[in-house]
Coordinates of C-alpha atoms and ligand atoms in Angstrom, one line a residue:
X27 CA -65.6 21.5 27.2
X28 CA -68.6 23.9 26.8
X29 CA -69.9 24.7 23.3
X30 CA -72.4 27.6 23.3
X31 CA -74.4 28.0 20.2
X32 CA -75.6 31.6 20.2
X33 CA -76.7 32.3 16.6
X34 CA -78.2 29.4 14.5
X35 CA -79.9 31.2 11.6
X36 CA -78.7 31.9 8.1
X37 CA -77.8 35.3 6.8
X38 CA -81.3 36.9 7.1
X39 CA -82.1 35.3 10.5
X40 CA -85.5 33.8 11.5
X41 CA -87.9 35.5 11.3
X42 CA -86.0 37.0 8.3
X43 CA -85.4 40.6 8.8
X44 CA -87.7 41.9 6.1
X45 CA -89.8 38.8 5.3
X46 CA -93.5 38.1 5.6
X47 CA -93.5 34.5 4.4
X48 CA -95.9 32.2 6.4
X49 CA -93.0 30.6 8.3
X50 CA -91.5 34.0 9.4
X51 CA -95.0 35.2 10.4
X52 CA -95.6 32.1 12.5
X53 CA -92.2 32.5 14.2
X54 CA -93.0 36.2 15.1
X55 CA -96.2 34.9 16.8
X56 CA -94.5 31.9 18.6
X57 CA -91.1 33.4 19.5
X58 CA -88.9 31.2 21.7
X59 CA -86.5 28.7 20.1
X60 CA -88.0 29.2 16.7
X61 CA -86.3 32.6 16.6
X62 CA -82.7 32.3 15.2
X63 CA -80.1 35.0 15.2
X64 CA -77.0 35.2 13.0
X65 CA -73.9 33.0 13.4
X66 CA -71.8 32.7 16.5
X67 CA -70.5 29.8 18.5
X68 CA -68.4 30.3 21.7
X69 CA -66.1 27.4 22.7
X70 CA -65.0 27.0 26.3
X71 CA -65.8 30.7 26.9
X72 CA -62.8 32.2 25.2
X73 CA -62.8 31.1 21.5
X74 CA -65.5 32.5 19.2
X75 CA -66.3 31.2 15.7
X76 CA -67.6 34.2 13.9
X77 CA -69.0 37.5 15.2
X78 CA -72.3 38.4 13.7
X79 CA -74.5 41.6 13.8
X80 CA -76.5 39.8 16.6
X81 CA -73.6 39.6 19.0
X82 CA -75.1 42.5 21.0
X83 CA -78.1 40.2 21.6
X84 CA -75.9 37.2 22.4
X85 CA -74.2 39.3 25.1
X86 CA -77.5 39.6 26.8
X87 CA -77.9 35.8 27.2
X88 CA -77.2 34.1 30.5
X89 CA -73.6 32.8 30.8
X90 CA -72.2 34.9 27.9
X91 CA -69.2 37.2 28.4
X92 CA -68.2 38.6 25.1
X93 CA -65.2 40.3 26.7
X94 CA -63.8 36.9 27.6
X95 CA -63.3 36.0 23.9
X96 CA -59.5 36.1 23.4
X97 CA -59.5 34.3 20.0
X98 CA -62.0 35.0 17.2
X99 CA -61.8 32.8 14.1
X100 CA -63.8 34.0 11.2
X101 CA -65.1 31.7 8.6
X102 CA -65.6 34.3 5.9
X103 CA -66.5 38.0 5.4
X104 CA -70.2 37.7 4.8
X105 CA -72.0 40.1 7.1
X106 CA -73.9 37.4 9.0
X107 CA -70.5 36.0 10.1
X108 CA -68.4 39.1 10.6
X109 CA -69.8 42.4 11.7
X110 CA -66.7 44.2 12.5
X111 CA -68.2 47.6 13.3
X112 CA -68.9 46.6 16.8
X113 CA -65.2 46.2 17.6
X114 CA -64.9 50.0 17.8
X115 CA -66.7 49.6 21.2
X116 CA -64.2 47.0 22.6
X117 CA -62.5 49.1 25.3
X118 CA -61.8 52.7 26.2
X119 CA -64.9 54.2 27.9
X120 CA -67.2 51.8 26.1
X121 CA -66.0 48.6 27.9
X122 CA -64.7 48.4 31.5
X123 CA -63.1 45.5 33.3
X124 CA -63.0 43.3 30.3
X125 CA -62.1 39.7 31.1
X126 CA -59.6 39.3 28.3
X127 CA -58.4 42.8 27.2
X128 CA -56.4 41.4 24.2
X129 CA -58.3 39.9 21.3
X130 CA -56.7 37.9 18.4
X131 CA -58.8 37.8 15.2
X132 CA -57.9 35.2 12.6
X133 CA -59.3 35.0 9.1
X134 CA -58.6 35.2 5.4
X135 CA -57.5 38.3 3.5
X136 CA -61.1 39.4 2.8
X137 CA -61.9 39.2 6.5
X138 CA -59.0 41.5 7.3
X139 CA -60.1 43.9 4.5
X140 CA -63.6 44.1 6.0
X141 CA -62.2 44.7 9.4
X142 CA -60.0 47.6 8.2
X143 CA -63.0 49.1 6.3
X144 CA -65.4 48.7 9.2
X145 CA -63.2 50.2 12.0
X146 CA -61.5 52.9 9.9
X147 CA -63.8 55.8 10.8
X148 CA -64.5 55.2 14.5
X149 CA -61.9 53.1 16.2
X150 CA -59.6 55.0 18.6
X151 CA -56.1 54.0 19.4
X152 CA -56.9 52.8 22.9
X153 CA -59.1 50.1 21.4
X154 CA -57.1 49.4 18.3
X155 CA -53.9 48.5 20.2
X156 CA -55.5 45.6 22.0
X157 CA -56.7 43.8 18.8
X158 CA -54.2 41.7 16.8
X159 CA -55.0 40.3 13.4
X160 CA -53.6 37.2 11.7
X161 CA -54.2 36.4 8.0
X162 CA -54.7 32.7 7.3
X163 CA -53.9 30.6 4.3
X164 CA -55.7 27.3 3.6
X165 CA -54.0 24.2 5.0
X166 CA -51.5 26.3 7.0
X167 CA -52.2 25.8 10.7
X168 CA -52.1 28.8 13.1
X169 CA -52.1 29.0 16.8
X170 CA -53.8 31.3 19.3
X171 CA -53.7 30.7 23.0
X172 CA -54.3 27.0 23.7
X173 CA -55.8 26.4 20.2
X174 CA -54.4 25.1 17.0
X175 CA -56.5 26.2 14.1
X176 CA -56.5 24.4 10.7
X177 CA -58.1 26.4 7.9
X178 CA -59.7 24.1 5.3
X179 CA -61.3 25.3 2.1
X180 CA -65.0 25.9 2.0
X181 CA -67.2 25.7 -1.1
X182 CA -69.0 29.0 -0.7
X183 CA -67.8 32.2 -2.2
X184 CA -65.0 33.1 -4.6
X185 CA -63.2 34.9 -1.8
X186 CA -61.4 32.0 -0.2
X187 CA -63.8 31.2 2.7
X188 CA -62.7 28.7 5.3
X189 CA -64.1 26.0 7.4
X190 CA -62.0 25.0 10.4
X191 CA -60.6 22.1 12.3
X192 CA -59.9 23.3 15.8
X193 CA -57.8 21.4 18.3
X194 CA -57.1 22.3 21.9
X195 CA -57.6 21.3 25.5
X196 CA -57.8 17.6 24.4
X197 CA -60.6 18.1 22.0
X198 CA -61.0 18.1 18.2
X199 CA -63.8 20.1 16.6
X200 CA -64.7 20.4 12.9
X201 CA -66.8 23.5 12.1
X202 CA -68.4 23.3 8.6
X203 CA -70.3 26.6 8.0
X204 CA -70.7 28.2 5.4
X205 CA -70.0 25.5 2.8
X206 CA -71.4 23.1 0.3
X207 CA -69.9 19.7 -0.1
X208 CA -66.2 19.9 0.9
X209 CA -63.5 20.0 -1.8
X210 CA -61.3 16.9 -2.1
X211 CA -58.3 18.8 -0.8
X212 CA -60.0 19.0 2.6
X213 CA -60.2 15.2 2.9
X214 CA -56.7 14.9 1.7
X215 CA -55.5 17.2 4.4
X216 CA -57.5 15.5 7.1
X217 CA -56.3 12.1 6.0
X218 CA -52.6 13.3 6.1
X219 CA -53.1 14.9 9.5
X220 CA -54.7 11.7 11.0
X221 CA -55.4 11.8 14.7
X222 CA -58.2 10.8 17.0
X223 CA -61.8 10.8 16.0
X224 CA -63.5 14.2 16.3
X225 CA -65.4 15.2 19.4
X226 CA -67.8 17.5 17.5
X227 CA -68.8 18.2 13.9
X228 CA -71.1 21.2 13.2
X229 CA -72.7 21.1 9.8
X230 CA -74.1 23.9 7.6
X231 CA -77.8 22.9 7.2
X232 CA -79.2 25.9 5.4
X233 CA -81.4 23.8 3.2
X234 CA -82.5 21.1 5.7
X235 CA -85.0 18.9 3.9
X236 CA -85.6 21.3 1.0
X237 CA -85.6 19.0 -2.1
X238 CA -85.8 21.7 -4.7
X239 CA -82.6 22.4 -6.7
X240 CA -80.4 24.5 -4.5
X241 CA -77.0 26.2 -4.7
X242 CA -73.8 24.2 -4.0
X243 CA -72.7 26.9 -1.6
X244 CA -74.6 25.5 1.4
X245 CA -75.7 22.1 2.6
X246 CA -78.9 20.4 3.7
X247 CA -79.4 17.0 5.4
X248 CA -78.6 15.1 2.2
X249 CA -75.2 16.8 1.9
X250 CA -74.5 16.5 5.7
X251 CA -75.0 12.8 5.4
X252 CA -72.6 12.6 2.4
X253 CA -69.9 14.6 4.3
X254 CA -70.5 12.5 7.4
X255 CA -69.9 9.3 5.3
X256 CA -66.6 10.7 4.0
X257 CA -65.5 11.6 7.6
X258 CA -66.4 8.1 8.7
X259 CA -64.2 6.6 5.9
X260 CA -61.3 8.6 7.4
X261 CA -62.2 7.2 10.9
X262 CA -62.9 10.8 12.1
X263 CA -66.4 10.0 13.3
X264 CA -66.6 7.6 16.2
X265 CA -69.3 6.5 18.7
X266 CA -68.7 9.6 20.8
X267 CA -68.6 12.2 18.0
X268 CA -71.4 14.7 18.4
X269 CA -73.0 15.9 15.2
X270 CA -74.8 19.2 15.2
X271 CA -76.7 21.0 12.4
X272 CA -77.1 24.8 12.3
X273 CA -77.4 27.9 10.0
X274 CA -81.0 27.3 9.2
X275 CA -82.9 29.4 6.6
X276 CA -86.5 30.5 6.8
X277 CA -86.9 29.1 3.2
X278 CA -86.5 25.6 4.6
X279 CA -88.8 26.2 7.6
X280 CA -87.0 24.4 10.3
X281 CA -90.0 23.2 12.2
X282 CA -89.7 21.0 15.3
X283 CA -91.1 18.1 13.3
X284 CA -88.3 18.3 10.7
X285 CA -85.6 18.7 13.3
X286 CA -86.8 15.7 15.3
X287 CA -86.7 13.7 12.0
X288 CA -83.1 14.7 11.5
X289 CA -82.3 13.5 15.1
X290 CA -84.3 10.3 14.6
X291 CA -83.0 9.3 11.2
X292 CA -79.4 10.5 11.4
X293 CA -78.6 11.4 15.1
X294 CA -78.1 15.0 14.2
X295 CA -78.7 17.4 17.0
X296 CA -80.3 20.7 15.8
X297 CA -78.7 23.7 17.4
X298 CA -80.9 26.6 18.7
X299 CA -79.9 30.0 20.0
X300 CA -78.6 29.5 23.5
X301 CA -78.0 25.8 23.3
X302 CA -75.1 24.6 25.4
X303 CA -73.4 21.3 24.5
X304 CA -70.8 19.5 26.6
X305 CA -68.2 17.6 24.7
Ligands
ZN406 ZN1 -73.9 32.4 6.6
ZN407 ZN1 -89.5 34.2 5.6
ZN408 ZN1 -71.8 33.1 3.8

């Protein structure tokens, strides 16, 4: 199964959109993999986790067909994860010969509210009629195409954000952005569900090695290691489980040196924009 990481920066991206800190300035000079756009991961070509303001850019990358996304699961309504205005362009004269004309968007109530607000002015009926929406509740699995989607609670905003366990085509994937340490209810749910070890865990790593006091709404390496230990206790991490870190902030300056340290010390693979992982 192909996992395509397309956007691996935090909300402001790297270089941050309006920032002139020394790290952002260095990234503007260097370019390449140090540039990180906002969140999107495409799984097996047809399932997208999140849809950010940088999806136009992602659609210019080799091997990406945004029209092939038939299922979109949205973690939460923050604009770096859900930029719904672009859906007004999904069909009619704006998009021809789409690979998957029908799109199914799944998210919490706030996500559905943002969708309604964003498309209200400009979306025409020929586009609207090909997009279906499903509101999710925590710990109530939903299905879309070949996928079973388990919404778990995130520790992030007061608006019921989710992280997801995704099962389908013989694989199990745990996607943990945006969140701090997971609530106990998540571990209870995973314990009750049981099943084979995960094939992939993707961690929110906004703070990386930042040791200064930080919010509990995101994670860094220390929190990633703590969550990994809890998942190991549940036998959900095995020898084959790939562990990826993403959602990096300019404030924690994700240099190659720090990312190599995360790989060396913990076996964490740092995502970059355009990275393809086979699981
Ligand atoms: Zn975010
Ligand atoms: Zn900066
Ligand atoms: Zn967020």
